[in-house]
Amino acid sequence: MEKPVPAASKVMRVPRSLLLEITARCNLRCRYCYFFNNPAMVYRDLPAEEWLKFFNELGSLGVMKLTLAGGEPFFREDLPALIEGIVRNRMRFSMLSNGGLINDEIAAFMAGTGRCDYVQVSVDGSCAEVHDSCRGKGSFDGAIRGIRTLQRHGIFVAVRLTIHRNNVQDLENTARFLLEDLGLQDFGTNAAGYMGACCANAEDVLLNTEERQEAMAILLRLAAKYPGRILADAGPLADGRMWRRMEEARAQGKPAFYNGGRLTGCGCTSNKLAVRADGVLVPCNMLAHIELGRINQDSLVEVWQNSPALNQIRNRPAISLSDFEFCAGCPYTPYCTGNCPGLAYTLTGQVDHPSPDACFRQFLKEGGTLP
Amino acid sequence: MNPTDKPIASPLVVLREEFDDWAVLFNPDTADAVGTNPVGVAVWKLMDGKTRLADIVSKVKNSFEDVPDSVPQEIEAFVNSLSENGFVGLELPGK
Ligand code: SF4
Ligand code: SF4
């Protein structure tokens, strides 16, 4: 008999925010896109009425914020109607975009609502040659045009830079371009991960240990040059910062970190949820294979509070890293969080496993050194 | 705000009761969010534009056990700060 999954303790009544993949269509086909060629995805768009009905449910529950993603959310011709539904239901929104389809009309409309927190545009280099190498011809010009359009309309632009083999040498120029030329307050960084389209292009796209180390060194240097303006939740900068702390703690024999030694690397399911383009509720877009229910058919509150699959993820922090053969004898265990379950799943086939991608010991074993 | 004023909760503001002992008032136009306890939630629900502040205070006092003496002042301060932040308005006299 399967072990029953205990309800996670202290779950808030409803999520504060949701990420919605409002379309499975995109004007680009980036070589590392997690969304395309992902066996967990169903490439089908819901009609606007389905989303609008769902927004009514979210509004009545007091959900505060929605992130509209895709595919490319600006691909939807009925986007203004969707945004009106969000506004009507007393929520705010943000968008994750490649920038190429943003024009004055939609930017003015979004600005006019007063409810847009930000639009995140992906920029992977300081020039077309670098950016377009993974995102396709014309995509750099489109992204920059989109950013300038948003800026003209006073919409906050949050740039995300995905690091891959072809842009490590351009990081310095990219930081200068984004922060000085475009005048952004800050930008975020991560790295291409072994997911979706990236799996078929891994050889050309994913950083090897040497490149990872180099990216880490450059980013740590740039982060010191531009204090507080280069952000990272994942990727070389986040790893570099975390691994420095872990190395220092190990060397000084410090006590375990408060969240160390267990699978605490993901706290998203404490306040967020995601919906795939086909309307299936999932814990996160990185865990799109875990189907929790369907919008407008299943009650969001019921799924949020009682889904066994969701509670299983919430209970990951109860799992000790020392239970894994993978971590046997590792001196960093008391300081390690096991990191993102999404990458753990694509790399090991198990959600309840530390992610080998962000494993400090593995990085060292492969010859990496900390800058 | 005076004890005879009749505060009215902004219909735009969202009340999110997150946990048994904790709620959030969220203004989607400004993105301001204010955390509050069950007393604050009770006060919020009573601000219907028809009930005087003094009556709100006494109703809340009667519906909670072991209410400290300072509660009336705390409720007034809470309502005043919500009013300053645009979460609460006043029903105009004669309406
Ligand atoms: S990464 Fe974004 S822009 Fe590129 S193909 Fe995927 S969804 Fe489209
Ligand atoms: S082996 Fe890797 S994942 Fe496991 S505790 Fe050590 S650093 Fe963390």
XYZ file of C-alpha atoms and ligand atoms in Angstrom:
482
model
C 0.000 0.000 0.000
C 1.260 3.464 -0.820
C 2.153 5.608 2.135
C -0.486 8.323 2.623
C 0.888 11.790 2.071
C 0.377 13.926 5.178
C -1.117 17.371 4.640
C 1.608 19.978 4.560
C 1.513 22.084 7.681
C 0.301 25.673 7.607
C -0.732 26.105 4.000
C -2.342 29.447 3.287
C -6.006 29.219 2.243
C -5.406 30.151 -1.412
C -2.295 30.892 -3.437
C -1.214 34.515 -3.619
C -0.194 34.302 -7.245
C -0.332 32.036 -10.259
C 1.762 31.684 -13.382
C -0.456 31.089 -16.395
C 0.838 29.843 -19.725
C -1.896 31.627 -21.657
C -0.703 30.345 -25.013
C 1.266 27.467 -26.459
C 2.234 29.585 -29.464
C 5.376 31.617 -29.933
C 6.913 33.707 -32.676
C 10.356 32.245 -31.873
C 11.893 28.798 -31.399
C 14.788 29.341 -28.979
C 17.307 26.532 -28.861
C 17.065 26.136 -25.086
C 13.361 26.783 -24.568
C 11.959 24.694 -21.699
C 8.465 24.969 -23.136
C 8.800 23.480 -26.609
C 9.675 19.809 -27.172
C 8.690 19.198 -23.584
C 6.896 15.854 -23.225
C 4.865 17.214 -20.323
C 3.247 19.978 -22.392
C 0.015 19.851 -24.368
C 0.221 22.449 -27.126
C -3.343 23.702 -27.171
C -4.703 27.166 -26.359
C -7.826 27.710 -24.310
C -10.451 30.146 -25.576
C -10.578 33.494 -23.771
C -13.887 32.569 -22.108
C -12.177 29.748 -20.203
C -9.513 32.071 -18.846
C -12.085 34.762 -18.014
C -14.191 32.288 -16.095
C -11.104 31.173 -14.196
C -10.192 34.807 -13.412
C -13.613 35.199 -11.798
C -12.807 32.278 -9.517
C -9.386 33.728 -8.705
C -10.882 37.147 -8.002
C -13.480 35.729 -5.650
C -10.742 33.904 -3.739
C -8.530 36.969 -3.332
C -5.615 35.907 -5.516
C -3.415 38.975 -5.876
C -1.141 38.552 -8.871
C -0.935 36.675 -12.163
C 2.119 36.169 -14.336
C 1.174 35.666 -17.965
C 3.614 33.479 -19.825
C 3.604 31.034 -22.705
C 4.873 30.427 -25.330
C 4.767 34.125 -26.006
C 1.868 35.812 -24.192
C 1.750 38.739 -26.635
C 0.924 36.210 -29.353
C -2.695 36.173 -28.186
C -4.762 38.606 -30.194
C -7.347 38.670 -27.385
C -4.760 39.693 -24.769
C -6.557 42.992 -23.964
C -9.737 41.079 -23.115
C -7.778 38.786 -20.803
C -6.124 41.751 -19.101
C -9.501 43.411 -18.638
C -10.682 40.231 -16.914
C -7.707 40.393 -14.551
C -8.325 44.051 -13.738
C -12.049 43.463 -13.203
C -11.186 40.792 -10.676
C -8.992 43.113 -8.618
C -5.684 41.491 -9.490
C -2.353 42.770 -10.790
C -0.320 41.137 -13.538
C 3.110 40.768 -15.070
C 4.270 39.186 -18.324
C 7.185 37.011 -19.443
C 8.009 37.825 -23.040
C 10.620 37.764 -25.773
C 9.640 41.375 -26.528
C 9.248 40.958 -30.282
C 5.474 41.399 -30.495
C 5.150 44.383 -28.174
C 3.826 47.475 -29.915
C 2.637 50.919 -28.832
C -0.998 49.928 -28.847
C -0.701 47.045 -26.392
C 1.879 48.883 -24.253
C -0.451 51.892 -23.950
C -3.326 49.595 -23.070
C -1.342 47.836 -20.339
C -0.019 51.104 -18.921
C -3.565 52.460 -18.876
C -4.733 49.713 -16.536
C -2.270 50.811 -13.837
C -2.067 47.159 -12.798
C 1.029 45.933 -14.613
C 3.891 45.177 -12.217
C 6.448 44.514 -14.937
C 7.131 42.932 -18.271
C 10.123 40.620 -18.285
C 11.905 40.581 -21.626
C 14.623 38.057 -22.421
C 17.909 39.556 -23.598
C 20.841 37.190 -24.000
C 23.551 39.462 -25.347
C 24.708 42.977 -26.132
C 24.210 42.569 -29.876
C 22.228 40.608 -32.452
C 25.070 38.214 -33.190
C 25.134 36.852 -29.639
C 21.446 37.089 -28.766
C 20.209 35.647 -32.061
C 22.578 32.649 -31.858
C 20.051 30.811 -29.706
C 16.886 32.812 -30.293
C 16.857 33.264 -34.047
C 17.470 36.017 -36.572
C 15.825 39.340 -35.807
C 15.005 38.437 -32.219
C 17.507 40.887 -30.674
C 16.095 43.846 -32.600
C 12.604 42.744 -31.602
C 13.514 42.479 -27.927
C 15.171 45.899 -27.795
C 12.341 47.513 -29.734
C 9.921 45.931 -27.245
C 11.905 47.208 -24.258
C 12.041 50.749 -25.626
C 8.319 50.671 -26.334
C 7.572 49.577 -22.771
C 9.894 52.242 -21.382
C 8.166 54.912 -23.460
C 4.891 53.938 -21.831
C 6.337 53.893 -18.322
C 6.031 50.128 -17.851
C 8.674 48.577 -15.628
C 10.973 46.343 -17.665
C 12.649 43.365 -15.998
C 15.243 41.793 -18.256
C 16.223 38.131 -17.910
C 19.547 36.984 -19.317
C 19.856 33.248 -19.906
C 23.480 32.173 -19.929
C 24.613 29.592 -22.468
C 27.793 28.626 -24.295
C 27.612 31.504 -26.765
C 27.195 34.456 -24.436
C 29.693 33.949 -21.594
C 32.304 36.083 -23.336
C 29.742 38.816 -23.909
C 28.536 39.108 -20.289
C 30.554 42.217 -19.561
C 29.243 44.004 -22.648
C 25.717 42.816 -21.926
C 25.767 44.185 -18.371
C 27.013 47.541 -19.634
C 24.448 47.578 -22.432
C 21.517 46.754 -20.148
C 22.440 48.885 -17.156
C 24.132 51.843 -18.805
C 22.811 52.120 -22.368
C 19.243 50.936 -21.757
C 19.244 52.411 -18.237
C 17.612 49.425 -16.551
C 17.500 49.428 -12.785
C 18.692 45.814 -12.715
C 18.488 42.511 -14.588
C 18.187 38.863 -13.664
C 20.348 35.965 -14.761
C 19.920 32.224 -14.976
C 21.340 29.499 -17.197
C 19.960 27.271 -19.919
C 18.819 24.054 -18.240
C 18.340 20.512 -19.430
C 14.645 20.831 -20.292
C 12.425 20.930 -23.379
C 14.131 22.029 -26.601
C 17.437 22.329 -24.753
C 17.757 18.548 -24.394
C 18.229 18.159 -28.150
C 20.708 21.068 -28.277
C 22.492 20.432 -24.989
C 25.919 20.012 -26.588
C 25.804 23.467 -28.216
C 23.949 25.299 -25.489
C 24.646 24.067 -21.956
C 27.686 25.389 -20.117
C 30.433 22.885 -19.405
C 32.275 23.051 -16.088
C 34.954 25.376 -17.392
C 32.432 27.780 -18.940
C 30.327 27.665 -15.830
C 33.318 28.598 -13.716
C 34.187 31.426 -16.070
C 30.592 32.728 -16.108
C 30.570 32.588 -12.320
C 33.804 34.584 -12.044
C 32.649 37.224 -14.520
C 29.230 37.583 -12.902
C 30.605 37.818 -9.373
C 32.948 40.552 -10.597
C 30.129 42.386 -12.378
C 27.847 42.052 -9.359
C 30.526 43.824 -7.302
C 30.862 46.519 -9.969
C 27.066 47.064 -10.146
C 25.963 46.474 -6.529
C 22.411 45.177 -6.200
C 21.765 45.431 -9.932
C 22.523 41.871 -11.098
C 20.056 39.376 -9.693
C 19.985 35.591 -9.698
C 17.747 32.878 -8.319
C 19.511 30.212 -10.370
C 22.437 29.897 -12.758
C 26.140 30.683 -12.300
C 25.732 33.794 -10.153
C 23.311 32.141 -7.718
C 25.492 29.016 -7.607
C 28.649 31.056 -7.100
C 27.151 32.970 -4.187
C 25.677 29.867 -2.570
C 28.761 27.690 -3.072
C 31.035 30.352 -1.583
C 28.895 30.332 1.560
C 28.896 26.530 1.629
C 32.665 26.324 1.207
C 33.264 28.895 3.911
C 30.886 27.105 6.305
C 32.523 23.727 5.656
C 36.051 25.116 6.078
C 35.139 26.759 9.387
C 33.078 23.807 10.611
C 30.016 26.031 11.020
C 26.693 24.557 12.184
C 24.203 23.473 9.530
C 22.297 26.220 7.680
C 18.697 26.523 8.898
C 17.435 25.090 5.605
C 20.441 22.855 4.982
C 20.647 19.079 4.826
C 17.130 18.585 3.474
C 15.262 19.079 0.195
C 14.322 22.693 0.930
C 15.418 24.105 -2.431
C 11.925 25.042 -3.569
C 9.416 27.024 -1.552
C 7.167 27.962 -4.462
C 4.264 25.702 -3.544
C 3.739 27.608 -0.307
C 2.180 30.549 -2.146
C 2.120 29.900 -5.913
C 0.658 27.598 -8.494
C 0.834 27.362 -12.281
C -1.531 26.550 -15.123
C -0.438 24.992 -18.412
C -1.693 26.340 -21.730
C -4.267 23.529 -21.927
C -5.761 24.536 -18.562
C -4.177 21.864 -16.379
C -3.114 22.990 -12.911
C 0.499 22.091 -12.107
C 2.738 22.925 -9.118
C 5.147 24.937 -11.292
C 5.896 25.291 -15.001
C 9.122 23.363 -14.313
C 7.013 20.459 -13.014
C 4.476 20.457 -15.837
C 4.093 16.668 -15.771
C 2.447 16.715 -12.320
C -1.217 17.236 -13.167
C -3.214 18.463 -10.173
C -6.549 19.187 -11.828
C -8.142 21.311 -14.522
C -9.320 24.912 -14.314
C -13.080 25.454 -14.267
C -13.605 21.766 -13.586
C -11.795 21.356 -10.287
C -12.056 23.809 -7.434
C -8.811 25.729 -7.022
C -9.200 25.761 -3.245
C -9.694 22.007 -3.156
C -6.627 21.378 -5.321
C -4.530 23.895 -3.398
C -5.410 22.590 0.037
C -5.809 18.880 -0.535
C -4.020 17.665 -3.636
C -1.845 14.718 -2.511
C 0.679 15.460 -5.281
C 1.009 19.077 -4.197
C 1.328 18.147 -0.548
C 4.001 15.645 -1.478
C 6.077 18.485 -2.959
C 5.384 20.660 0.071
C 6.716 17.861 2.209
C 10.040 17.632 0.377
C 11.772 19.560 3.217
C 11.167 16.525 5.429
C 13.467 14.469 3.193
C 17.048 14.391 4.344
C 19.879 14.653 1.816
C 21.732 11.979 3.741
C 19.049 9.499 2.588
C 20.401 9.704 -0.967
C 23.162 7.527 -2.308
C 23.956 10.546 -4.518
C 24.946 12.599 -1.438
C 26.716 9.857 0.509
C 29.771 11.200 2.314
C 29.364 14.754 1.023
C 30.892 17.337 3.383
C 28.484 20.006 2.109
C 25.300 18.200 3.170
C 24.565 20.434 6.224
C 24.636 23.517 3.997
C 22.936 22.168 0.869
C 19.246 22.570 -0.090
C 19.095 20.084 -2.969
C 17.904 22.890 -5.264
C 15.223 22.914 -7.977
C 12.978 19.830 -8.141
C 12.183 20.619 -11.795
C 15.755 20.046 -12.905
C 16.082 17.133 -10.478
C 13.202 15.510 -12.334
C 14.488 16.069 -15.876
C 17.970 14.893 -14.921
C 17.174 11.956 -12.628
C 13.523 11.111 -13.329
C 12.714 11.826 -9.679
C 11.204 14.945 -8.158
C 12.221 13.928 -4.644
C 15.921 14.023 -5.371
C 18.629 16.702 -5.167
C 19.289 18.374 -8.507
C 22.621 17.203 -9.947
C 22.727 20.452 -11.932
C 23.317 22.572 -8.847
C 25.415 20.044 -6.947
C 28.535 21.725 -5.601
C 30.382 18.438 -5.012
C 29.765 17.367 -8.604
C 31.092 20.706 -9.871
C 34.280 20.187 -7.861
C 34.582 16.558 -8.995
C 34.406 17.697 -12.595
C 37.402 19.950 -11.989
C 35.567 23.154 -11.182
C 36.989 25.638 -8.684
C 35.338 28.547 -7.000
C 36.421 31.971 -8.209
C -11.505 60.016 12.249
C -14.195 60.679 14.866
C -16.196 58.089 16.796
C -19.334 59.243 14.968
C -17.793 58.798 11.521
C -18.999 55.892 9.443
C -16.006 54.389 7.682
C -16.505 52.425 4.495
C -14.074 49.786 3.242
C -12.972 50.465 -0.328
C -14.714 47.949 -2.597
C -11.528 47.813 -4.622
C -9.494 46.415 -1.749
C -9.215 42.638 -1.509
C -9.429 40.900 1.853
C -7.360 37.710 1.808
C -7.766 35.568 4.881
C -4.562 33.581 4.548
C -4.294 31.751 7.841
C -6.563 31.458 10.884
C -4.741 34.290 12.595
C -3.487 36.342 9.663
C -5.020 38.187 6.719
C -3.884 40.637 4.073
C -5.663 43.678 2.705
C -4.504 44.271 -0.839
C -5.076 47.351 -2.960
C -4.566 46.219 -6.573
C -4.322 49.787 -7.868
C -1.349 50.698 -5.715
C -0.022 47.174 -4.947
C -0.065 48.123 -1.250
C -0.684 45.204 1.086
C -1.398 45.498 4.804
C -1.196 42.505 7.115
C -3.816 42.209 9.811
C -4.996 39.932 12.625
C -8.529 38.598 13.255
C -9.534 41.799 15.066
C -8.549 43.793 11.965
C -10.552 41.409 9.792
C -13.613 41.857 11.999
C -13.208 45.641 11.834
C -12.810 45.500 8.047
C -16.023 43.510 7.646
C -17.946 45.997 9.770
C -16.880 49.059 7.778
C -20.007 49.212 5.655
C -20.502 52.964 5.637
C -23.546 52.600 7.924
C -21.885 51.738 11.220
C -20.266 54.414 13.370
C -16.650 53.868 14.362
C -17.688 53.842 18.039
C -20.176 51.053 17.310
C -17.593 49.087 15.366
C -15.287 49.275 18.367
C -17.940 48.030 20.784
C -19.117 45.244 18.448
C -15.558 44.000 18.037
C -14.917 44.253 21.773
C -17.966 42.115 22.441
C -17.129 39.465 19.893
C -13.606 38.668 21.162
C -12.687 37.218 24.504
C -10.044 38.762 26.785
C -9.858 42.020 24.862
C -7.194 44.318 26.360
C -8.186 47.845 27.389
C -6.068 49.366 24.656
C -8.159 47.808 21.879
C -10.378 50.856 21.156
C -7.299 53.033 20.552
C -5.701 50.301 18.468
C -8.796 49.966 16.306
C -8.964 53.714 15.801
C -5.295 53.823 14.862
C -5.817 50.908 12.453
C -8.787 52.573 10.756
C -6.938 55.890 10.569
C -3.925 54.337 8.930
C -6.138 52.508 6.432
C -7.875 55.767 5.712
C -4.557 57.563 5.131
C -3.548 54.834 2.681
C -6.771 55.024 0.708
C -8.111 51.652 1.881
C -11.038 53.246 3.690
C -13.312 56.174 2.959
C -16.026 57.971 4.906
C -19.717 57.810 4.195
C -20.750 61.431 3.669
C -23.288 62.828 6.157
C -26.828 62.854 4.868
C -26.267 59.895 2.575
S 12.138 30.602 -24.793
Fe 10.376 31.950 -24.822
S 10.672 33.131 -26.692
Fe 11.930 31.352 -26.908
S 10.677 29.833 -27.972
Fe 10.434 29.481 -25.760
S 8.632 30.633 -25.233
Fe 9.323 31.422 -27.212
S 26.238 15.725 -3.078
Fe 25.626 17.635 -4.057
S 23.426 17.737 -3.758
Fe 24.199 16.235 -2.282
S 24.604 17.387 -0.405
Fe 26.514 17.373 -1.577
S 26.475 19.263 -2.762
Fe 24.375 18.866 -2.073
